[in-house]
GROMACS .gro file of C-alpha atoms in nm:
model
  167
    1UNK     CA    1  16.453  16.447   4.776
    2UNK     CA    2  16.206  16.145   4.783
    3UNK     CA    3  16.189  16.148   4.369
    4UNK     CA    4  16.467  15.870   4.354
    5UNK     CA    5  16.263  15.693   4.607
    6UNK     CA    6  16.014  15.383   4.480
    7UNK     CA    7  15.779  15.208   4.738
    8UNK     CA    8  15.879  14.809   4.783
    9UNK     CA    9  15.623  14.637   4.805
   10UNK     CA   10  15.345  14.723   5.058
   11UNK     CA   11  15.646  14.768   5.289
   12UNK     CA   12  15.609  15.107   5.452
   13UNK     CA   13  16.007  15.192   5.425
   14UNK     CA   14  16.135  15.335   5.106
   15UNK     CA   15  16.448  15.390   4.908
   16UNK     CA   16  16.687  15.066   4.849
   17UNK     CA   17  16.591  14.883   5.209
   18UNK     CA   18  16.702  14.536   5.121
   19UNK     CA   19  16.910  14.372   5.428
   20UNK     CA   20  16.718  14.608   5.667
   21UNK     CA   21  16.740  14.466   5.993
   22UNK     CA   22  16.449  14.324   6.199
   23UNK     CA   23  16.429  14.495   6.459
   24UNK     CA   24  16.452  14.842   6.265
   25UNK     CA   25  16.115  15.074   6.317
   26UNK     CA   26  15.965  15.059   5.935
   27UNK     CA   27  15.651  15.268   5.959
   28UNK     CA   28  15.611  15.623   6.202
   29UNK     CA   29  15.291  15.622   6.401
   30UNK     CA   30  14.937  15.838   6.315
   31UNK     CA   31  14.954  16.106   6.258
   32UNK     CA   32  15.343  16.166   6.147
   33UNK     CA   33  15.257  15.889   5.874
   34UNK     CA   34  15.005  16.116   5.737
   35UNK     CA   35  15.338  16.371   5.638
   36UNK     CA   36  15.687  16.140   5.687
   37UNK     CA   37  15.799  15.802   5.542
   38UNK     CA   38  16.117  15.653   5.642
   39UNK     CA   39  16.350  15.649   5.384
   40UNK     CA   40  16.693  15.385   5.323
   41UNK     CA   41  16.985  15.623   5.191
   42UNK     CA   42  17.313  15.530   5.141
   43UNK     CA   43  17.387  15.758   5.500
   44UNK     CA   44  17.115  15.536   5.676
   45UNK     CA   45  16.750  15.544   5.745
   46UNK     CA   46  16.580  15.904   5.755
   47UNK     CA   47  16.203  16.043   5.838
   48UNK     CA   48  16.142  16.278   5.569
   49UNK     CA   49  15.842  16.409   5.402
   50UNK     CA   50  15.571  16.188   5.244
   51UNK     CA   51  15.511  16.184   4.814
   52UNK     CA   52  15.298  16.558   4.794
   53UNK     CA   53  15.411  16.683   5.098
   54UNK     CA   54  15.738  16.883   5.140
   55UNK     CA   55  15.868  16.960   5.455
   56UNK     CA   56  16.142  17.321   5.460
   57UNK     CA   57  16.276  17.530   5.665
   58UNK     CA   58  16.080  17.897   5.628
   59UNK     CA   59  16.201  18.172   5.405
   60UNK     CA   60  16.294  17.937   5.095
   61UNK     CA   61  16.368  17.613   4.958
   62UNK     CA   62  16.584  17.406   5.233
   63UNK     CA   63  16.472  17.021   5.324
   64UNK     CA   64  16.432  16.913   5.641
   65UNK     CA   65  16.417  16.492   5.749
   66UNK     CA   66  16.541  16.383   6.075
   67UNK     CA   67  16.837  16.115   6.012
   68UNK     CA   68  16.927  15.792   6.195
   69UNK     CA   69  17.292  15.819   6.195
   70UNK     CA   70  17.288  16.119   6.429
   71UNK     CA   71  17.609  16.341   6.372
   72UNK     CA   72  17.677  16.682   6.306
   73UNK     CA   73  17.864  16.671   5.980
   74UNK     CA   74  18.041  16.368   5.775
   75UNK     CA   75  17.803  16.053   5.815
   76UNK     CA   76  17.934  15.768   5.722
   77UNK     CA   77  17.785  15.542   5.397
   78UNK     CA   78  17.677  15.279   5.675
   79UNK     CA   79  17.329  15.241   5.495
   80UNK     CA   80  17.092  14.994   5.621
   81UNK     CA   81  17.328  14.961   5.924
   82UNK     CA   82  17.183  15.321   6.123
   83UNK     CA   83  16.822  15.282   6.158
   84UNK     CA   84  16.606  15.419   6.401
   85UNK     CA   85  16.525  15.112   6.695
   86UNK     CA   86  16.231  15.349   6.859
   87UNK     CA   87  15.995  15.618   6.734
   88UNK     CA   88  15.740  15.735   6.995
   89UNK     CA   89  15.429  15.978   6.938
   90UNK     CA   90  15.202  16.132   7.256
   91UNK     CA   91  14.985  16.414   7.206
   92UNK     CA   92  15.020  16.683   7.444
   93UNK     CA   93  14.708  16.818   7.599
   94UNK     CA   94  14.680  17.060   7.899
   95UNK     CA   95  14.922  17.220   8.070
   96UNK     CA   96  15.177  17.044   7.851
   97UNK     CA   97  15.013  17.146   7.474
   98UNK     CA   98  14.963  17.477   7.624
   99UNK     CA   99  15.322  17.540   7.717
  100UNK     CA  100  15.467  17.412   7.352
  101UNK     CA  101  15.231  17.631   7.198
  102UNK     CA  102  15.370  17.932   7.346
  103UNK     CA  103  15.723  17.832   7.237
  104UNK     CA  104  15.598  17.794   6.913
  105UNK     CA  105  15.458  18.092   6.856
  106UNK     CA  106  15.737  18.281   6.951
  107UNK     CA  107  15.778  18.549   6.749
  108UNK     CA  108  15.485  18.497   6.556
  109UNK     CA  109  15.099  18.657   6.523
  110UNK     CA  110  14.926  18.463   6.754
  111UNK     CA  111  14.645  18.292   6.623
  112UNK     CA  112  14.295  18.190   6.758
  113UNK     CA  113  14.319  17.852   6.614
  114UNK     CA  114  14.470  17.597   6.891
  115UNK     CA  115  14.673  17.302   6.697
  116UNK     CA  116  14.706  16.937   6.820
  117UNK     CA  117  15.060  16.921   6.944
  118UNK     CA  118  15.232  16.599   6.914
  119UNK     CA  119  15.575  16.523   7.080
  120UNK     CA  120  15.808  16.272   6.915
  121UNK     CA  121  16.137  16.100   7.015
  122UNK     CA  122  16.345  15.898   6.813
  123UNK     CA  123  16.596  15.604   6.907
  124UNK     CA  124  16.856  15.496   6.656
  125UNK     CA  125  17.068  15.186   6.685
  126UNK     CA  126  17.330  15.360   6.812
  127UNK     CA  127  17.109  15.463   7.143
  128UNK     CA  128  17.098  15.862   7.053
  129UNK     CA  129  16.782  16.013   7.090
  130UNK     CA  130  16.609  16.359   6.963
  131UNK     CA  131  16.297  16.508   7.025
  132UNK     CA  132  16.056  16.653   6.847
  133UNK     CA  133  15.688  16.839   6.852
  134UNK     CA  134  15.437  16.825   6.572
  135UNK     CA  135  15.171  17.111   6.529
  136UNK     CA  136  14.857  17.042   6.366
  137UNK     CA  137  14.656  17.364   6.262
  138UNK     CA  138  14.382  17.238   6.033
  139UNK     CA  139  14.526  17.187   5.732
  140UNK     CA  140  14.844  17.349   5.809
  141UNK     CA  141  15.124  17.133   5.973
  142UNK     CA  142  15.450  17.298   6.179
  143UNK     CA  143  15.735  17.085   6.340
  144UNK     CA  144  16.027  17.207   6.550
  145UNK     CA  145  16.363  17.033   6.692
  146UNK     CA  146  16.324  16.977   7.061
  147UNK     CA  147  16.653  16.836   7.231
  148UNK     CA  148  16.701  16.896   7.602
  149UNK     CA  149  16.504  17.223   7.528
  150UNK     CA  150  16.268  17.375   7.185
  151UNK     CA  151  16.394  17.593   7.013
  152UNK     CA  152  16.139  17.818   6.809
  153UNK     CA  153  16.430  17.877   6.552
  154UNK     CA  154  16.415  17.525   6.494
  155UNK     CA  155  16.070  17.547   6.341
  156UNK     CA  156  15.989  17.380   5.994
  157UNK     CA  157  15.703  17.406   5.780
  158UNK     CA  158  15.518  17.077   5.640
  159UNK     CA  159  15.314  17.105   5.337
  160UNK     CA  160  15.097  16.900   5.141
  161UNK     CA  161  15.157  17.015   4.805
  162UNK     CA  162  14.865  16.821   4.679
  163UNK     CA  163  14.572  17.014   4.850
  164UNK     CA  164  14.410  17.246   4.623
  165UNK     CA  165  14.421  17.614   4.774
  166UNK     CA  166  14.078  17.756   4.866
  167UNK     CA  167  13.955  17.995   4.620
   0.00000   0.00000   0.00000
């Protein structure tokens, strides 16, 4: 998705941003900058995955990015005029981490390794919010749609398709 993309500048948005406005968000926070940009598409602005990194739904080939303009089918070519007005990251530790992980790993081998779990909401100009959490196992990176509630269905996979695989 991001191939049509080209970085302006040292501006952190990307895709054609010209006429953003000011008080749009232009760069995510550590550690979601690590795997997400936000991009300017002719729908409005979107997070989606960084250059080398891809971010899919499991079981084959299906893009994930989180989009401004906030509707369920039909967006509108509004552009630079849905943005995103907040994006807040907290990691979760405790009690909190602990009770995302277990979502998580619902229905999956569970795993010695404990991940840093990050939770995320976004704001777009229109005042609609979602919610997210981030899982950070190492080198491997999870994420997973978190509205009024998770759901482990929601789960997407984030990789960085530059790493070399260990041999």
């Amino acid at each position: 998705m991001l191939g049509f993309f080209c970085l302006e500048g040292n501006a952190a948005l990307v895709g054609e941003c010209e006429g953003t406005p000011i008080d749009a968000v232009k760069e995510l926070p550590n550690p979601l900058s690590e795997w997400g940009v936000i991009a300017c598409t002719p729908y409005g602005h979107i997070i989606s995955n960084k250059e080398g990194w891809i971010w899919s739904n499991p079981g084959g080939y299906s893009p994930v990015m989180i989009p401004s303009q906030m509707v369920r089918s039909n967006p509108e070519a509004l552009g630079n005029k849905s943005y995103f007005k907040e994006i807040s990251l907290k990691e979760l530790r405790g009690e909190a981490a602990a009770s995302a992980i277990e979502v998580f790993r619902t229905g999956f081998d569970k795993s010695p390794e404990e991940p840093r779990v990050y939770s995320v909401k976004v704001v777009s100009v229109s005042g609609k919010e979602l919610g997210f959490q981030f899982f950070e196992f190492g080198d491997h990176h999870w994420g997973m749609w978190c509205n009024k509630k998770c759901n482990p269905d929601s789960r997407f996979m984030i990789l960085n398709m530059d790493k070399k695989p260990n041999k």
